[in-house]
Amino acid sequence: MDGISPGMSRYCDLGAISDPAHPDLKSLPEAGKTRLGLQFEFLGPASEYLLPGKYKFEILVAASNREPVAYFVEIHLTGLWSEDEKEMFKNGFTVTVRKG
């Protein structure tokens, strides 16, 4: 993309983990467990949720002044929820990123 210089970082949201007590989530399968809401470039008619499990995404990062670079993002979502961030990172999910 224009405007992203080499060495500068940008953040993007792959998804959001939701508190299973949220009223909009109670009607989804596996009530009482966390799920990963995927974030899309465009807004579709409905949200896409991934239930607890292990997932692997291949992401290509590119800019107008660089060749694309592939990364693999592996997410293990246990289904457990905690308001405590440290506890959530310890028991709720893990994320591993490696260059492709």
Coordinates of N, CA and C in Angstrom, one line a residue:
M1 N 0.8 -1.2 0.0 CA 0.0 0.0 0.0 C 0.9 1.2 0.0
D2 N 0.4 2.3 -0.6 CA 1.2 3.5 -0.6 C 1.1 4.1 0.8
G3 N 2.3 4.7 1.2 CA 2.3 5.3 2.5 C 2.9 4.5 3.6
I4 N 3.1 3.2 3.4 CA 3.8 2.3 4.4 C 5.2 2.2 4.1
S5 N 6.1 2.8 4.8 CA 7.5 2.8 4.6 C 8.2 1.6 5.2
P6 N 9.3 1.1 4.6 CA 10.0 0.0 5.2 C 10.4 0.3 6.6
G7 N 10.3 -0.7 7.5 CA 10.7 -0.5 8.9 C 9.6 0.0 9.7
M8 N 8.5 0.5 9.2 CA 7.3 1.0 9.9 C 6.3 -0.1 10.1
S9 N 5.8 -0.2 11.3 CA 4.8 -1.2 11.6 C 3.4 -0.7 11.4
R10 N 2.5 -1.6 11.1 CA 1.0 -1.3 11.1 C 0.4 -2.4 11.8
Y11 N -0.7 -2.1 12.4 CA -1.5 -3.2 13.1 C -2.8 -3.5 12.4
C12 N -3.1 -4.7 12.4 CA -4.4 -5.1 11.8 C -5.1 -6.1 12.7
D13 N -6.4 -6.1 12.7 CA -7.2 -7.0 13.5 C -7.5 -8.2 12.7
L14 N -7.1 -9.3 13.2 CA -7.5 -10.6 12.5 C -8.9 -11.0 13.1
G15 N -9.1 -10.7 14.4 CA -10.3 -11.1 15.0 C -10.4 -10.6 16.4
A16 N -11.5 -10.9 17.0 CA -11.7 -10.5 18.4 C -12.3 -11.6 19.2
I17 N -11.8 -11.9 20.4 CA -12.4 -12.9 21.2 C -13.4 -12.3 22.1
S18 N -14.6 -13.0 22.2 CA -15.7 -12.4 22.9 C -16.1 -13.1 24.2
D19 N -16.5 -12.3 25.1 CA -17.0 -12.8 26.4 C -18.2 -13.6 26.1
P20 N -18.3 -14.9 26.5 CA -19.5 -15.7 26.2 C -20.7 -15.2 26.9
A21 N -20.6 -14.4 27.9 CA -21.8 -13.8 28.6 C -22.5 -12.7 27.8
H22 N -21.9 -12.2 26.7 CA -22.4 -11.1 25.9 C -23.8 -11.6 25.3
P23 N -24.8 -10.8 25.5 CA -26.2 -11.2 25.1 C -26.3 -11.6 23.6
D24 N -25.5 -11.0 22.7 CA -25.6 -11.3 21.3 C -25.0 -12.7 21.0
L25 N -24.2 -13.2 21.9 CA -23.5 -14.5 21.6 C -24.2 -15.7 22.2
K26 N -25.2 -15.5 23.1 CA -25.8 -16.6 23.8 C -26.6 -17.6 22.9
S27 N -27.0 -17.1 21.8 CA -27.8 -18.0 20.9 C -26.9 -18.8 20.0
L28 N -25.6 -18.5 20.0 CA -24.7 -19.3 19.1 C -24.4 -20.6 19.7
P29 N -23.9 -21.6 18.8 CA -23.6 -22.9 19.3 C -22.5 -22.8 20.4
E30 N -22.5 -23.8 21.3 CA -21.5 -23.9 22.4 C -21.6 -22.7 23.3
A31 N -22.8 -22.4 23.7 CA -23.0 -21.3 24.6 C -22.2 -21.4 25.9
G32 N -21.6 -20.3 26.4 CA -20.8 -20.3 27.5 C -19.3 -20.5 27.3
K33 N -19.0 -20.6 26.0 CA -17.5 -20.7 25.6 C -17.2 -19.5 24.7
T34 N -15.9 -19.1 24.8 CA -15.5 -18.0 23.9 C -15.5 -18.4 22.5
R35 N -15.5 -17.5 21.6 CA -15.4 -17.7 20.2 C -14.6 -16.6 19.6
L36 N -14.0 -16.8 18.4 CA -13.2 -15.8 17.7 C -14.1 -15.2 16.6
G37 N -14.4 -13.9 16.7 CA -15.1 -13.2 15.7 C -14.1 -12.6 14.7
L38 N -14.2 -13.1 13.4 CA -13.2 -12.7 12.4 C -13.6 -11.3 11.9
Q39 N -12.5 -10.5 11.7 CA -12.7 -9.1 11.2 C -12.4 -9.1 9.7
F40 N -13.3 -8.7 8.9 CA -13.2 -8.6 7.5 C -12.9 -7.2 7.0
E41 N -12.3 -7.1 5.8 CA -12.1 -5.8 5.1 C -13.4 -5.1 4.9
F42 N -14.4 -5.9 4.6 CA -15.7 -5.3 4.3 C -16.7 -5.9 5.3
L43 N -17.8 -5.2 5.5 CA -18.8 -5.7 6.5 C -19.8 -6.5 5.7
G44 N -19.9 -7.8 6.1 CA -20.8 -8.7 5.5 C -22.2 -8.6 6.2
P45 N -23.1 -9.4 5.7 CA -24.5 -9.4 6.3 C -24.5 -10.0 7.7
A46 N -23.5 -10.8 8.1 CA -23.5 -11.5 9.4 C -22.0 -11.7 9.8
S47 N -21.8 -11.7 11.1 CA -20.5 -12.0 11.6 C -20.1 -13.5 11.4
E48 N -18.9 -13.7 11.3 CA -18.4 -15.1 11.2 C -17.6 -15.4 12.5
Y49 N -18.1 -16.4 13.2 CA -17.4 -16.8 14.5 C -16.8 -18.2 14.3
L50 N -15.6 -18.3 14.9 CA -15.0 -19.6 15.0 C -15.1 -20.1 16.4
L51 N -15.5 -21.3 16.6 CA -15.7 -22.0 17.9 C -14.4 -22.4 18.4
P52 N -14.3 -22.8 19.7 CA -13.0 -23.3 20.3 C -12.4 -24.4 19.4
G53 N -11.1 -24.2 19.2 CA -10.3 -25.2 18.4 C -9.0 -24.6 18.0
K54 N -8.3 -25.3 17.1 CA -7.0 -24.8 16.6 C -7.2 -24.4 15.1
Y55 N -6.7 -23.2 14.8 CA -6.8 -22.7 13.5 C -5.5 -22.2 13.0
K56 N -5.3 -22.3 11.7 CA -4.0 -21.8 11.0 C -4.4 -20.9 9.9
F57 N -3.9 -19.7 9.9 CA -4.1 -18.7 8.8 C -2.9 -18.4 8.1
E58 N -2.9 -18.3 6.8 CA -1.8 -17.8 6.0 C -2.1 -16.3 5.6
I59 N -1.2 -15.4 6.0 CA -1.4 -14.0 5.7 C -0.3 -13.5 4.9
L60 N -0.6 -12.8 3.8 CA 0.4 -12.2 2.9 C 0.4 -10.7 3.3
V61 N 1.6 -10.2 3.6 CA 1.8 -8.8 3.9 C 2.6 -8.2 2.7
A62 N 2.0 -7.1 2.2 CA 2.6 -6.5 1.0 C 2.5 -5.0 1.0
A63 N 3.3 -4.3 0.3 CA 3.3 -2.9 0.1 C 3.8 -2.6 -1.3
S64 N 3.5 -1.3 -1.7 CA 3.9 -1.0 -3.1 C 5.4 -1.0 -3.3
N65 N 6.2 -0.9 -2.2 CA 7.6 -0.9 -2.3 C 8.3 -2.2 -1.8
R66 N 7.5 -3.2 -1.6 CA 8.1 -4.5 -1.1 C 7.4 -5.7 -1.8
E67 N 8.1 -6.8 -1.9 CA 7.5 -8.0 -2.3 C 6.6 -8.6 -1.2
P68 N 5.6 -9.3 -1.5 CA 4.7 -9.9 -0.5 C 5.5 -10.9 0.4
V69 N 5.2 -11.0 1.6 CA 5.9 -11.9 2.6 C 4.7 -12.7 3.2
A70 N 4.9 -14.0 3.3 CA 3.8 -14.9 3.9 C 4.2 -15.1 5.3
Y71 N 3.1 -15.1 6.2 CA 3.2 -15.5 7.6 C 2.1 -16.5 7.9
F72 N 2.4 -17.4 8.8 CA 1.4 -18.3 9.3 C 1.1 -17.9 10.7
V73 N -0.2 -17.8 11.0 CA -0.7 -17.4 12.3 C -1.5 -18.6 12.8
E74 N -1.0 -19.2 13.9 CA -1.7 -20.3 14.5 C -2.4 -19.9 15.8
I75 N -3.7 -20.2 15.9 CA -4.5 -19.8 17.1 C -5.1 -21.0 17.7
H76 N -4.9 -21.1 19.0 CA -5.6 -22.2 19.7 C -6.5 -21.5 20.7
L77 N -7.8 -21.6 20.5 CA -8.8 -21.0 21.3 C -9.5 -22.1 22.2
T78 N -9.3 -22.0 23.5 CA -9.7 -23.1 24.4 C -11.2 -23.0 24.7
G79 N -11.8 -21.9 24.6 CA -13.2 -21.7 25.0 C -13.4 -21.1 26.4
L80 N -12.2 -21.0 27.1 CA -12.3 -20.5 28.5 C -12.2 -18.9 28.4
W81 N -12.9 -18.3 29.4 CA -12.9 -16.8 29.4 C -12.4 -16.4 30.8
S82 N -11.7 -15.3 30.8 CA -11.3 -14.6 32.0 C -11.2 -13.1 31.8
E83 N -11.7 -12.3 32.7 CA -11.6 -10.9 32.7 C -10.1 -10.5 32.8
D84 N -9.3 -11.3 33.5 CA -7.9 -11.0 33.7 C -7.1 -11.3 32.4
E85 N -6.4 -10.3 31.9 CA -5.7 -10.5 30.6 C -4.6 -11.5 30.7
K86 N -3.8 -11.6 31.8 CA -2.8 -12.6 31.9 C -3.3 -14.0 32.0
E87 N -4.4 -14.1 32.7 CA -5.1 -15.4 32.7 C -5.6 -15.8 31.4
M88 N -6.2 -14.9 30.6 CA -6.7 -15.2 29.3 C -5.6 -15.6 28.4
F89 N -4.4 -14.9 28.4 CA -3.3 -15.3 27.5 C -2.7 -16.7 28.0
K90 N -2.9 -17.0 29.2 CA -2.4 -18.3 29.7 C -3.3 -19.5 29.4
N91 N -4.6 -19.3 29.7 CA -5.5 -20.4 29.6 C -6.6 -20.3 28.5
G92 N -6.8 -19.0 28.0 CA -7.9 -18.8 27.0 C -7.5 -19.0 25.6
F93 N -6.3 -18.6 25.2 CA -5.9 -18.8 23.8 C -4.4 -18.6 23.7
T94 N -3.8 -19.2 22.7 CA -2.4 -18.9 22.3 C -2.3 -18.5 20.9
V95 N -1.3 -17.7 20.6 CA -1.1 -17.3 19.2 C 0.4 -17.5 18.9
T96 N 0.6 -18.1 17.7 CA 2.0 -18.3 17.3 C 2.1 -17.8 15.9
V97 N 3.1 -16.9 15.6 CA 3.3 -16.4 14.3 C 4.7 -16.8 13.8
R98 N 4.7 -17.3 12.6 CA 6.0 -17.7 12.0 C 6.0 -17.3 10.5
K99 N 7.2 -16.9 10.0 CA 7.3 -16.5 8.6 C 7.2 -17.7 7.7
G100 N 6.5 -17.6 6.6 CA 6.3 -18.7 5.7 C 7.4 -19.0 4.8

